[in-house]
Coordinates of C-alpha atoms and ligand atoms in Angstrom, one line a residue:
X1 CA -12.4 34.8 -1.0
X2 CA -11.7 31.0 -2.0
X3 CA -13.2 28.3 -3.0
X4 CA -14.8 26.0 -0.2
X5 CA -12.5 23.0 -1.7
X6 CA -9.4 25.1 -1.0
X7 CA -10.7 25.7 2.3
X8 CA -12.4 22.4 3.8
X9 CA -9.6 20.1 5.1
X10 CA -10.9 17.1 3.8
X11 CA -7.9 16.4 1.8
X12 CA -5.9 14.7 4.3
X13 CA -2.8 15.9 4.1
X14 CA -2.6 16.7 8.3
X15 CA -2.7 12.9 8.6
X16 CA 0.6 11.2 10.6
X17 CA 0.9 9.4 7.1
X18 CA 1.9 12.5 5.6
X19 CA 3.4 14.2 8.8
X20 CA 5.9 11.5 9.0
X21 CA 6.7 12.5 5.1
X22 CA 7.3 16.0 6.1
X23 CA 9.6 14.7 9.4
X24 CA 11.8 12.7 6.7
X25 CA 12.0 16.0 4.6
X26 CA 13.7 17.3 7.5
X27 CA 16.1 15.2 8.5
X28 CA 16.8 12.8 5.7
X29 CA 18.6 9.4 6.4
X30 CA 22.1 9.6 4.5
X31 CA 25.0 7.0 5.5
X32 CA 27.7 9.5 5.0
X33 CA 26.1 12.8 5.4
X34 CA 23.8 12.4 7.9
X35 CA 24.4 9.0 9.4
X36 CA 21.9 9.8 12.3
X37 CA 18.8 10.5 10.1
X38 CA 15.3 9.4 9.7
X39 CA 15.2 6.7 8.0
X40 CA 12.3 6.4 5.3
X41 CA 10.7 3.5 5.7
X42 CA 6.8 4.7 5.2
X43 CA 6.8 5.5 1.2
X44 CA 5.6 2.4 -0.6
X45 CA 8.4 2.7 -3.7
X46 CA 10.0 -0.3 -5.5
X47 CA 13.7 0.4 -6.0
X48 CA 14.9 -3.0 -6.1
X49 CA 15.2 -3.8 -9.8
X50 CA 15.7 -0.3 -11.1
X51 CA 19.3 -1.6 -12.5
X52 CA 17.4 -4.0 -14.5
X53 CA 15.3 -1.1 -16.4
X54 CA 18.3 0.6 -16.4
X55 CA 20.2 -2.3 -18.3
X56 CA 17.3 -2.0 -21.1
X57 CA 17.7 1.7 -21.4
X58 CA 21.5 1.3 -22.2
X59 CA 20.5 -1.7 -24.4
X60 CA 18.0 0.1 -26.0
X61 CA 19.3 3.5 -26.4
X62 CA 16.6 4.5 -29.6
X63 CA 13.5 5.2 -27.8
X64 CA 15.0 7.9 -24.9
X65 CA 17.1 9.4 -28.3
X66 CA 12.8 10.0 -30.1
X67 CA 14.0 7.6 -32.3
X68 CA 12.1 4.2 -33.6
X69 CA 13.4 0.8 -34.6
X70 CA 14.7 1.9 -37.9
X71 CA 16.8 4.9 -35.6
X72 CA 14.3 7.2 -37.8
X73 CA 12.8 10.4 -35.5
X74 CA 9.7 10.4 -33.7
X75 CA 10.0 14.0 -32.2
X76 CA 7.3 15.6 -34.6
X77 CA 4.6 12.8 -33.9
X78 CA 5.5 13.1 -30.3
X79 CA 5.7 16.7 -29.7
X80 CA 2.4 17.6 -31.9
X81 CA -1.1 17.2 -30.4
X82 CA -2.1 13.9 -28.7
X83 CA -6.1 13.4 -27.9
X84 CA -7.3 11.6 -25.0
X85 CA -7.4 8.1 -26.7
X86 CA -3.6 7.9 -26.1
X87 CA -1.4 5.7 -28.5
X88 CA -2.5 2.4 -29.5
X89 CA 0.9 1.1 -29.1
X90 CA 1.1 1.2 -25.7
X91 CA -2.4 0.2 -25.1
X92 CA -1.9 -2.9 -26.7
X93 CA 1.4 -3.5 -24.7
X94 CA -0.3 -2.2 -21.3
X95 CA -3.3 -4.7 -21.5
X96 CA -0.4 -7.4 -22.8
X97 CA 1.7 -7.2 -19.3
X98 CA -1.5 -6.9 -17.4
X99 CA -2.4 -10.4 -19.0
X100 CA 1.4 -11.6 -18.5
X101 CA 0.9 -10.4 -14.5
X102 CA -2.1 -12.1 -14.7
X103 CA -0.6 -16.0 -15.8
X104 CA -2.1 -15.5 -19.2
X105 CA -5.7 -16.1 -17.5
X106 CA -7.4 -13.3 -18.8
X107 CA -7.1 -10.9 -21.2
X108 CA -8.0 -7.4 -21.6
X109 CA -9.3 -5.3 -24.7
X110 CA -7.4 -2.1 -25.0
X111 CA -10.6 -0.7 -26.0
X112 CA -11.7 -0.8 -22.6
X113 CA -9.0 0.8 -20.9
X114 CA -8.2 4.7 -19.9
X115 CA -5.1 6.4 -19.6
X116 CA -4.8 8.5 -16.8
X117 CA -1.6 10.6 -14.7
X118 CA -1.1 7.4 -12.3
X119 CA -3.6 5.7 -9.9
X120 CA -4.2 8.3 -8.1
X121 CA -5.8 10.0 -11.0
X122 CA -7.9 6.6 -11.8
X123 CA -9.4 6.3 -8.7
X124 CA -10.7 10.0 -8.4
X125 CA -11.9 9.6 -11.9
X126 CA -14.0 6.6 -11.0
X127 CA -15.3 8.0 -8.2
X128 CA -16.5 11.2 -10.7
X129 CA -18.0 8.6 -13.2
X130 CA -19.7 6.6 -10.0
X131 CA -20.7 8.3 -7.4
X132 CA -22.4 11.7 -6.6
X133 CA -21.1 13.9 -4.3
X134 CA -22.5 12.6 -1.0
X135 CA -22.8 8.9 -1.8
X136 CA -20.5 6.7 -0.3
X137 CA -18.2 3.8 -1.2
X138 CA -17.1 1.0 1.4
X139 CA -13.6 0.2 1.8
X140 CA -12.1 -2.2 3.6
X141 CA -9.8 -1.4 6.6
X142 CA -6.9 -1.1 7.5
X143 CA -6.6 1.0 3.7
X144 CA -4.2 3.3 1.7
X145 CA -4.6 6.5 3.3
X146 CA -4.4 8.6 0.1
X147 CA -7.2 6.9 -0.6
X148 CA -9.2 9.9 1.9
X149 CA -8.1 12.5 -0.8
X150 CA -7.8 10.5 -3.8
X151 CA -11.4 9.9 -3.4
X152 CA -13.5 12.4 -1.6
X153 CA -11.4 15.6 -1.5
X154 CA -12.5 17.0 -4.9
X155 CA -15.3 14.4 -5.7
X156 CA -17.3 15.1 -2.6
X157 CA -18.1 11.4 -2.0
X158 CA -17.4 9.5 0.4
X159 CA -15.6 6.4 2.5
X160 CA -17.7 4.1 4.8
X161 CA -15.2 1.2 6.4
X162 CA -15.7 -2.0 6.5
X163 CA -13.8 -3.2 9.8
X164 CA -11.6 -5.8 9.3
X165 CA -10.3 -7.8 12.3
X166 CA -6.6 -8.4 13.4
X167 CA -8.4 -12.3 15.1
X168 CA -9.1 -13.4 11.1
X169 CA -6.0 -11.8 9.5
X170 CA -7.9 -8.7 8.7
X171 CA -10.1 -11.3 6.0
X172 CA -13.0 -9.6 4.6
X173 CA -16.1 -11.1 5.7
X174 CA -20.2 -11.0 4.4
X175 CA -21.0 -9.8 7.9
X176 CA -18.3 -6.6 8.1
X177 CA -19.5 -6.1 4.5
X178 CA -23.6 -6.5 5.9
X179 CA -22.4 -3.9 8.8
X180 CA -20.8 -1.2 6.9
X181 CA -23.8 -1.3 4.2
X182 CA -26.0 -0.9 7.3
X183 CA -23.8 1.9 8.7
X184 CA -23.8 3.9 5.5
X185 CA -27.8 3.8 5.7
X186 CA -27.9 5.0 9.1
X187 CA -25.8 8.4 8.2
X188 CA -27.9 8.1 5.1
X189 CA -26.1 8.1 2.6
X190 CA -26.4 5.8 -0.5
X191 CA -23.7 3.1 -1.3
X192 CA -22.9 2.9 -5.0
X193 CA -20.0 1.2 -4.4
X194 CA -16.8 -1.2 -2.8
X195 CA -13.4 -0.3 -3.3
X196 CA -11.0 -3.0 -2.5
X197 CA -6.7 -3.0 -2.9
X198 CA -5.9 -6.9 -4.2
X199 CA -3.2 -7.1 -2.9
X200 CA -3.7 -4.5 0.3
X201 CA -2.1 -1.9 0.9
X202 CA -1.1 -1.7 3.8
X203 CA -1.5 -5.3 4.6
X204 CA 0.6 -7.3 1.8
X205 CA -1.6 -9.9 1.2
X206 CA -4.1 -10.2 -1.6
X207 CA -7.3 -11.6 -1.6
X208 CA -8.4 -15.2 -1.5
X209 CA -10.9 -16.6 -4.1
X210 CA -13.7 -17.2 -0.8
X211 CA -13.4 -13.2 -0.2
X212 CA -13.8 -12.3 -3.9
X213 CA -17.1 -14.5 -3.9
X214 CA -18.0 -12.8 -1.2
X215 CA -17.8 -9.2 -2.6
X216 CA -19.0 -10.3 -6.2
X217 CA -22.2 -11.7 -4.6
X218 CA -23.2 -8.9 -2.2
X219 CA -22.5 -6.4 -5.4
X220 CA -24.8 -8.6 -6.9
X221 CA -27.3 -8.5 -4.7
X222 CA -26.8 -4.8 -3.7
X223 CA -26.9 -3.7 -7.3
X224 CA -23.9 -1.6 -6.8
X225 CA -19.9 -1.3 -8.5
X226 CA -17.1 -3.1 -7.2
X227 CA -13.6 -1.2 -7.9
X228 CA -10.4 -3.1 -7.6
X229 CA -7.2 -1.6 -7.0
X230 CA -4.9 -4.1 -8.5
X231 CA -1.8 -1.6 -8.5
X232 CA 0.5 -4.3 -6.6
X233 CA -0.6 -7.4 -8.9
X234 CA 3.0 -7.7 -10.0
X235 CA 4.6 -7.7 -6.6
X236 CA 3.0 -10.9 -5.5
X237 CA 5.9 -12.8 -4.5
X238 CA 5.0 -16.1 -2.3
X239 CA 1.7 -18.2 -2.4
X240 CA -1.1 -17.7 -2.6
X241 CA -0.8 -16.9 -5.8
X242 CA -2.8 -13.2 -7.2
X243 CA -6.5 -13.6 -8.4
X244 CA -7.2 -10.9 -10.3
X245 CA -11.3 -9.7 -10.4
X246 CA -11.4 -10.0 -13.9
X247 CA -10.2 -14.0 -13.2
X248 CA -13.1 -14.3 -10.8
X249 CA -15.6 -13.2 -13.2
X250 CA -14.3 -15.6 -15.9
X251 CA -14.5 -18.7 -14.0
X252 CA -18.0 -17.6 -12.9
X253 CA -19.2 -17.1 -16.2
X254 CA -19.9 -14.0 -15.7
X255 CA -17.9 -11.8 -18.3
X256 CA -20.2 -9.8 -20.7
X257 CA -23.0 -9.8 -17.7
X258 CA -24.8 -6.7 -16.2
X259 CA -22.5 -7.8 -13.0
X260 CA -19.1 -7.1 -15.0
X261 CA -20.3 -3.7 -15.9
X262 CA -20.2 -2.8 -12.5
X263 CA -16.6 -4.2 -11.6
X264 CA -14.0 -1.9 -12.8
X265 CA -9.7 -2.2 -12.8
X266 CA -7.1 0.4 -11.7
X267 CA -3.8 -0.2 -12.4
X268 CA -0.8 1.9 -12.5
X269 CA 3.2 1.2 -13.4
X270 CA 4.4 3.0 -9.9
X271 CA 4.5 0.0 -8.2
X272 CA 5.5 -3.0 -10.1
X273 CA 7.8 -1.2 -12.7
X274 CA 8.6 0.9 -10.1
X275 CA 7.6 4.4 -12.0
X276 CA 5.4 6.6 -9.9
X277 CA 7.4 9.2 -11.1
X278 CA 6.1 8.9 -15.0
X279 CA 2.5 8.9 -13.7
X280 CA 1.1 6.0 -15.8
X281 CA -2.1 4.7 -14.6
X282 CA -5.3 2.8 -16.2
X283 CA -8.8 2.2 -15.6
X284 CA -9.9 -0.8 -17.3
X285 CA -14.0 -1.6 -17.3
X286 CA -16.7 -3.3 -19.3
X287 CA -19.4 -0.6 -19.3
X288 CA -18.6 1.7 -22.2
X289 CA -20.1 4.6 -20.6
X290 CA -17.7 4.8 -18.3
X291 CA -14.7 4.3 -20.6
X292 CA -16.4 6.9 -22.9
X293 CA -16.9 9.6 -19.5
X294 CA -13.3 8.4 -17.8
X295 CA -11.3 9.1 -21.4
X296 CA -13.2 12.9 -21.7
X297 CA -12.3 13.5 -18.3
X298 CA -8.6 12.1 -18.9
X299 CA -8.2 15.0 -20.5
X300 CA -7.2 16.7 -17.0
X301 CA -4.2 14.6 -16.4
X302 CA -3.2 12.8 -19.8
X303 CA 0.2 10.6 -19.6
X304 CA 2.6 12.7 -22.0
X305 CA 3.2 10.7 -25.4
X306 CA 6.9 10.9 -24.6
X307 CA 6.5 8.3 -21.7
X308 CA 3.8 6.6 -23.3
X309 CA 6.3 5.6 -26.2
X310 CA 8.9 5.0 -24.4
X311 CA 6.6 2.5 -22.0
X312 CA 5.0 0.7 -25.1
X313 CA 9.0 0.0 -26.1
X314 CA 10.0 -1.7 -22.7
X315 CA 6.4 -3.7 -22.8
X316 CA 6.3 -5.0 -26.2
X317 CA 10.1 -6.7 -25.3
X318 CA 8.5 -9.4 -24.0
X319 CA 11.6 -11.4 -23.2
X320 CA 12.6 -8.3 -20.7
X321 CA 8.9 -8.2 -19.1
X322 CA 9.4 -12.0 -18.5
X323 CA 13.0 -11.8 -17.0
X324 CA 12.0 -8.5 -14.6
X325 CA 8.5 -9.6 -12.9
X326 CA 9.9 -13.0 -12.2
X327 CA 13.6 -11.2 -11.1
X328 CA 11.5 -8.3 -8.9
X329 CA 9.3 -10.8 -7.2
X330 CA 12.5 -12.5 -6.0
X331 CA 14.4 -9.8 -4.9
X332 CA 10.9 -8.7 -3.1
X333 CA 10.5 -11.7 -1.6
X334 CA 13.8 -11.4 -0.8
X335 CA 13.5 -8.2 1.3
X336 CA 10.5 -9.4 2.6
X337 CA 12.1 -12.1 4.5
X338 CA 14.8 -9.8 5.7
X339 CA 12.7 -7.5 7.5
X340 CA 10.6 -10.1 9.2
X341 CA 13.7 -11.6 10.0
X342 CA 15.2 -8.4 11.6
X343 CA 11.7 -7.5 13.4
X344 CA 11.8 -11.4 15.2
X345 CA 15.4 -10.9 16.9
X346 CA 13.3 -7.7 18.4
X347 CA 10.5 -9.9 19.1
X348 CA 8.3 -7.9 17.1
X349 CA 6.0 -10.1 14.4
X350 CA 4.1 -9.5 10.9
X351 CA 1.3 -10.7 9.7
X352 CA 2.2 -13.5 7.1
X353 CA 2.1 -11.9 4.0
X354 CA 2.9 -12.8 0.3
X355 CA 3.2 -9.4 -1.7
X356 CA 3.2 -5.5 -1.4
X357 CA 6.0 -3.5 -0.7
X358 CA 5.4 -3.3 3.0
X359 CA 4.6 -5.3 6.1
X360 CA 2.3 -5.2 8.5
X361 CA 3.9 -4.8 11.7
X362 CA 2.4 -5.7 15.0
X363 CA 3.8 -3.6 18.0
X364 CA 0.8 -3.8 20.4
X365 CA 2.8 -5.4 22.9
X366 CA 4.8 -2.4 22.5
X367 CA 2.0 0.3 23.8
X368 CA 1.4 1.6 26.9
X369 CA -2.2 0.9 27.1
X370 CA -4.4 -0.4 24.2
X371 CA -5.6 3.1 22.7
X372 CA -4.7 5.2 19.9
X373 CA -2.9 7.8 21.9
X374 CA -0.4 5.3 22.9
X375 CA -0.2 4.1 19.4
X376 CA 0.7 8.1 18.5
X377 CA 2.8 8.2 21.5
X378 CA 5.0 4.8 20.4
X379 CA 5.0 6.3 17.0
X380 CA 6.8 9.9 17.8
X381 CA 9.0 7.6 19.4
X382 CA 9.9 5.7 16.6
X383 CA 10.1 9.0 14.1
X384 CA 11.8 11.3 16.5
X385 CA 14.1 8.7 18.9
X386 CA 14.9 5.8 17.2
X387 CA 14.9 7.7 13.6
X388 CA 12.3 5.2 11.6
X389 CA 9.2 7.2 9.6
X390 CA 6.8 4.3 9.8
X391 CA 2.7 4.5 9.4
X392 CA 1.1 4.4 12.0
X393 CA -2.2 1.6 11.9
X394 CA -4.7 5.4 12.6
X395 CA -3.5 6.6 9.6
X396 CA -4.6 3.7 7.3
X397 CA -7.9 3.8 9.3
X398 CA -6.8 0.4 11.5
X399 CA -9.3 -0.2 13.5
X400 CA -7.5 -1.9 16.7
X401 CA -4.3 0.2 17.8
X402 CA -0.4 -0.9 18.0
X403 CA -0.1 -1.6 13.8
X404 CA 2.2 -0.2 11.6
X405 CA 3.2 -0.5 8.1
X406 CA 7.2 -1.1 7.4
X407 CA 7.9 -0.3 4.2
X408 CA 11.1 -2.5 2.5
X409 CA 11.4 -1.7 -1.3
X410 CA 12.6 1.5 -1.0
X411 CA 16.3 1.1 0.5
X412 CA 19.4 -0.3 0.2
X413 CA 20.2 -3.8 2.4
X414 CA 22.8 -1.9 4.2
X415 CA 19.9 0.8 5.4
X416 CA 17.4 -1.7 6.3
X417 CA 19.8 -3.5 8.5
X418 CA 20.7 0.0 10.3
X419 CA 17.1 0.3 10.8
X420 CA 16.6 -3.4 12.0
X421 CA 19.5 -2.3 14.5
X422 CA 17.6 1.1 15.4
X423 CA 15.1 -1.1 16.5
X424 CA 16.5 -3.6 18.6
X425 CA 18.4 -0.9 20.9
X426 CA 15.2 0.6 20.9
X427 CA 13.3 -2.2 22.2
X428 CA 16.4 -3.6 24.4
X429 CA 16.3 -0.2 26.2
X430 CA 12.8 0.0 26.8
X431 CA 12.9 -3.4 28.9
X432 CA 15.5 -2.1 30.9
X433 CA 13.6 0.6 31.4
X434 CA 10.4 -1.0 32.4
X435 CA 12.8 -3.2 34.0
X436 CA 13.8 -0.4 36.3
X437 CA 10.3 1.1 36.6
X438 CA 9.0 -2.5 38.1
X439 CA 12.0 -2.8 40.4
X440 CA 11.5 1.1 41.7
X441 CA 7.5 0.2 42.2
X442 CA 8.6 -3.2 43.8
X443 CA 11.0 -1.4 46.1
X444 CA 8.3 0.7 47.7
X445 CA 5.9 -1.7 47.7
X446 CA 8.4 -4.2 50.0
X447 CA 9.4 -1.0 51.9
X448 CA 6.2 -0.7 53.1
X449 CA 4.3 -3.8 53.1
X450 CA 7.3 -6.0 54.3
X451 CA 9.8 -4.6 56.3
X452 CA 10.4 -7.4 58.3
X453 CA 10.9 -9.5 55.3
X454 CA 14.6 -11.0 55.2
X455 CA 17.1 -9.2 52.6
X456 CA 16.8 -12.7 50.3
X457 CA 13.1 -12.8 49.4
X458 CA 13.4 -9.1 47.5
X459 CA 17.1 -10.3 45.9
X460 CA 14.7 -13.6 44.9
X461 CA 11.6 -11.5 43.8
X462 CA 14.3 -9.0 41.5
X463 CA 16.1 -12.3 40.2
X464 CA 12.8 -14.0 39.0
X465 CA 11.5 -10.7 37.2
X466 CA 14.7 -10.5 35.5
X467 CA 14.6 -13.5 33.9
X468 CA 11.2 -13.6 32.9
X469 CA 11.9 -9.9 31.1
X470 CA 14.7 -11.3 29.3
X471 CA 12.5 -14.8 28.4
X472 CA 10.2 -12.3 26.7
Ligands
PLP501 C1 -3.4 1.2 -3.3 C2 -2.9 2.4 -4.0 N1 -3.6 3.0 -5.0 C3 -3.1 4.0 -5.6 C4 -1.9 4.5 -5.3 C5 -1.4 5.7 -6.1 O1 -0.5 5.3 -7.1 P1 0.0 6.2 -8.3 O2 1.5 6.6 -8.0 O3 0.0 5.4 -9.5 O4 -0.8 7.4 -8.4 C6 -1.1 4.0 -4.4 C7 0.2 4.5 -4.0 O5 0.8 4.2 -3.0 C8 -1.6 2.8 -3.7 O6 -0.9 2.2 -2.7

């Protein structure tokens, strides 16, 4: 009796992305009532300079009160019908920050940009204006695994990967991008499109100016769109510094070209202002067709005016936007370092990254045997044992098993040092253990092979494999 969308199950939500989501719901983390917990530590949320937004609300009480700069009300205008255009106000201040993000490089015509409820809401609404249900768009891996429903659940498109490897520090390279292409064509289906996250999600680096080159020339010669997810643009916290698209076509000369038409902008406050709450998300492009199709459709998820006035106040104080994205990339940074600091005393490493919310956590050492079941095997351990919701590598479409993404933004120090401990008993105990497996397989093996051996030479053999263990 319904509707083969409600029915089909490509929406992704049975993913161990979301499973470990629905764990956490359980059996929240809480240092006084429910010190034994799972801690969350897989939801990609910035909570580290919410005091500093917080500090502008008291500051600036007017805007919360529907009151303007002259304390007169605002409740009528706000209340009363909006169209899909939104208010120019905040446009002008959205494409301002973006800029400010951006070092002043580029700017951006708030003609060109669409409102929409968040990211996710951009993205699906590209897709709609892109692609027909059936064609494809290749993404880099590992990738944002909303990304599954966010852009082929209701659309009907869909994702072709383009494998990244863990031996180049998962770099994107002409020859993944040459394989995917010819991949898509083989399942037949027509590519009208890349989608890449600058900077990844869930990798915590963004992209160098080689591997924007790259994907601007084979959208070039492939006569097809190029969307970029620059959602974590303001969390970049270490060199190299961000390159925004828009920067790439600039220097190329290549604004105003039938190539910038095909490369479009999502953005979103979740991230960097830490607001996914407010839903406030953009699509900025240069082909007026699609800002003209993308604001109709905007219509299905509209930000309310409400937020969008109270968002064009805290942007247009441009001393405050100055003061919080240099402040939030330090604390970030920060974090950053504690985690990867905590993860080395368990001799467990990340791959070197400069931004994002997360890290990108290797644990192969850590499996059983290189497969994905081990992977989901190490990873109930981690939720159910030692307390952590992490994401699994599987989940964000990895394609070499024993990855994880560690999220760090979305905690108190105090709770990501508990973790950091979590995680050293946890590894401690699993030496002893494979300590004791060895000794037990050693045992039998000497009882049989070597019973004439003298007493010393096993006491010698256990010694040696001790301290090699503990070297490790
Ligand atoms: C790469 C990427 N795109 C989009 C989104 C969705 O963001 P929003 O909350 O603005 O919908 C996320 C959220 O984690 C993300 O990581």
């Amino acid at each position: 009796m319904l509707s083969e969308k409600v029915t089909c199950n490509s929406h992704g939500q049975d993913s161990s992305y979301f499973l470990g989501w629905e764990e956490y719901e359980k059996n929240p983390y809480d240092e006084v009532k429910n010190p034994k917990g799972i801690i969350q530590m897989g939801l990609a949320e910035n909570q580290l300079s919410f005091d500093l937004l917080e500090l502008w609300l008291e500051n600036n009480p007017q805007p919360t009160a529907f009151r303007n700069r002259s304390n007169q009300s605002v409740f009528k205008e706000l209340a009363l019908f909006q169209d899909y255009h939104g208010l120019p106000a905040f446009k002008n201040a959205l494409v301002r920050f973006m800029s400010e993000i951006r070092g002043n490089k580029v700017s951006f015509d708030p003609n060109n940009l669409v409102l929409t409820a968040g990211a996710t809401s951009a993205n699906e609404t590209l897709m709609f204006c892109l692609a027909n249900p059936g064609d494809a768009f290749l993404l880099p891996t590992p990738y944002y695994p909303g990304f599954d429903r966010d852009l082929k659940w209701r659309t009907g498109a869909e994702i072709v990967p383009i494998h990244c490897s863990s031996l180049n520090g998962f770099r994107i390279t002409k020859s993944a991008l040459e394989e995917a292409y010819k991949q898509a064509e083989k399942q037949n289906l027509k590519v009208k499109g890349i989608l890449v996250t600058n900077p990844s999600n869930p990798l915590g680096t963004s992209l160098t100016m080689h591997e924007l080159d790259i994907l601007v020339n084979f959208i070039s010669s492939q006569n097809i769109h190029l969307i970029s997810d620059e959602i974590y643009s303001g969390t970049v916290f270490s060199s190299p510094s961000f390159i925004s698209i828009m920067e790439v076509l600039k220097t190329r000369n290549l604004m105003n070209t039938e190539i910038s038409k095909r490369v479009h902008i999502v953005y979103s406050l979740s991230k960097d202002l830490g607001l996914p709450g407010f839903r406030i998300g953009a699509i900025y492009s240069n082909d007026e067709r699609v800002v003209c199709a993308a604001t109709k459709m905007s219509s299905f998820g509209l930000v309310s005016s409400q937020t969008q006035y109270l968002l064009s106040e805290i942007l247009s104080d441009q001393k405050f936007t100055k003061i919080y994205l240099s402040e939030n990339r330090r604390r970030l940074k920060q974090r950053y370092e504690r985690l990867v600091k905590g993860l080395k005393r368990s001799g467990i490493s990340c791959l070197k990254s400069n931004s994002g919310l997360f890290c990108w956590v290797d644990m192969r050492h850590l499996l059983n045997s290189n497969t994905f079941e081990s992977e989901m095997e190490l990873w109930k351990k981690i939720v159910y044992e030692v307390g952590l919701n992490i994401s699994p590598g599987s989940s964000c479409h990895c394609g070499e098993p024993g990855w994880f993404r560690v999220c760090f933004a979305n905690m108190s120090e105090e709770t990501l040092d508990i973790a950091m401990q979590r995680v050293k008993s946890f590894v401690d105990s699993m030496a002893t253990e494979n300590n004791q497996i060895f000794r037990q397989k050693s045992m039998n093996l000497h009882s049989r092979r070597t019973k004439s051996l003298p007493k010393w030479v096993f006491e010698l053999s256990f010694h040696q494999r001790e301290v090699s263990a503990d070297e490790r």
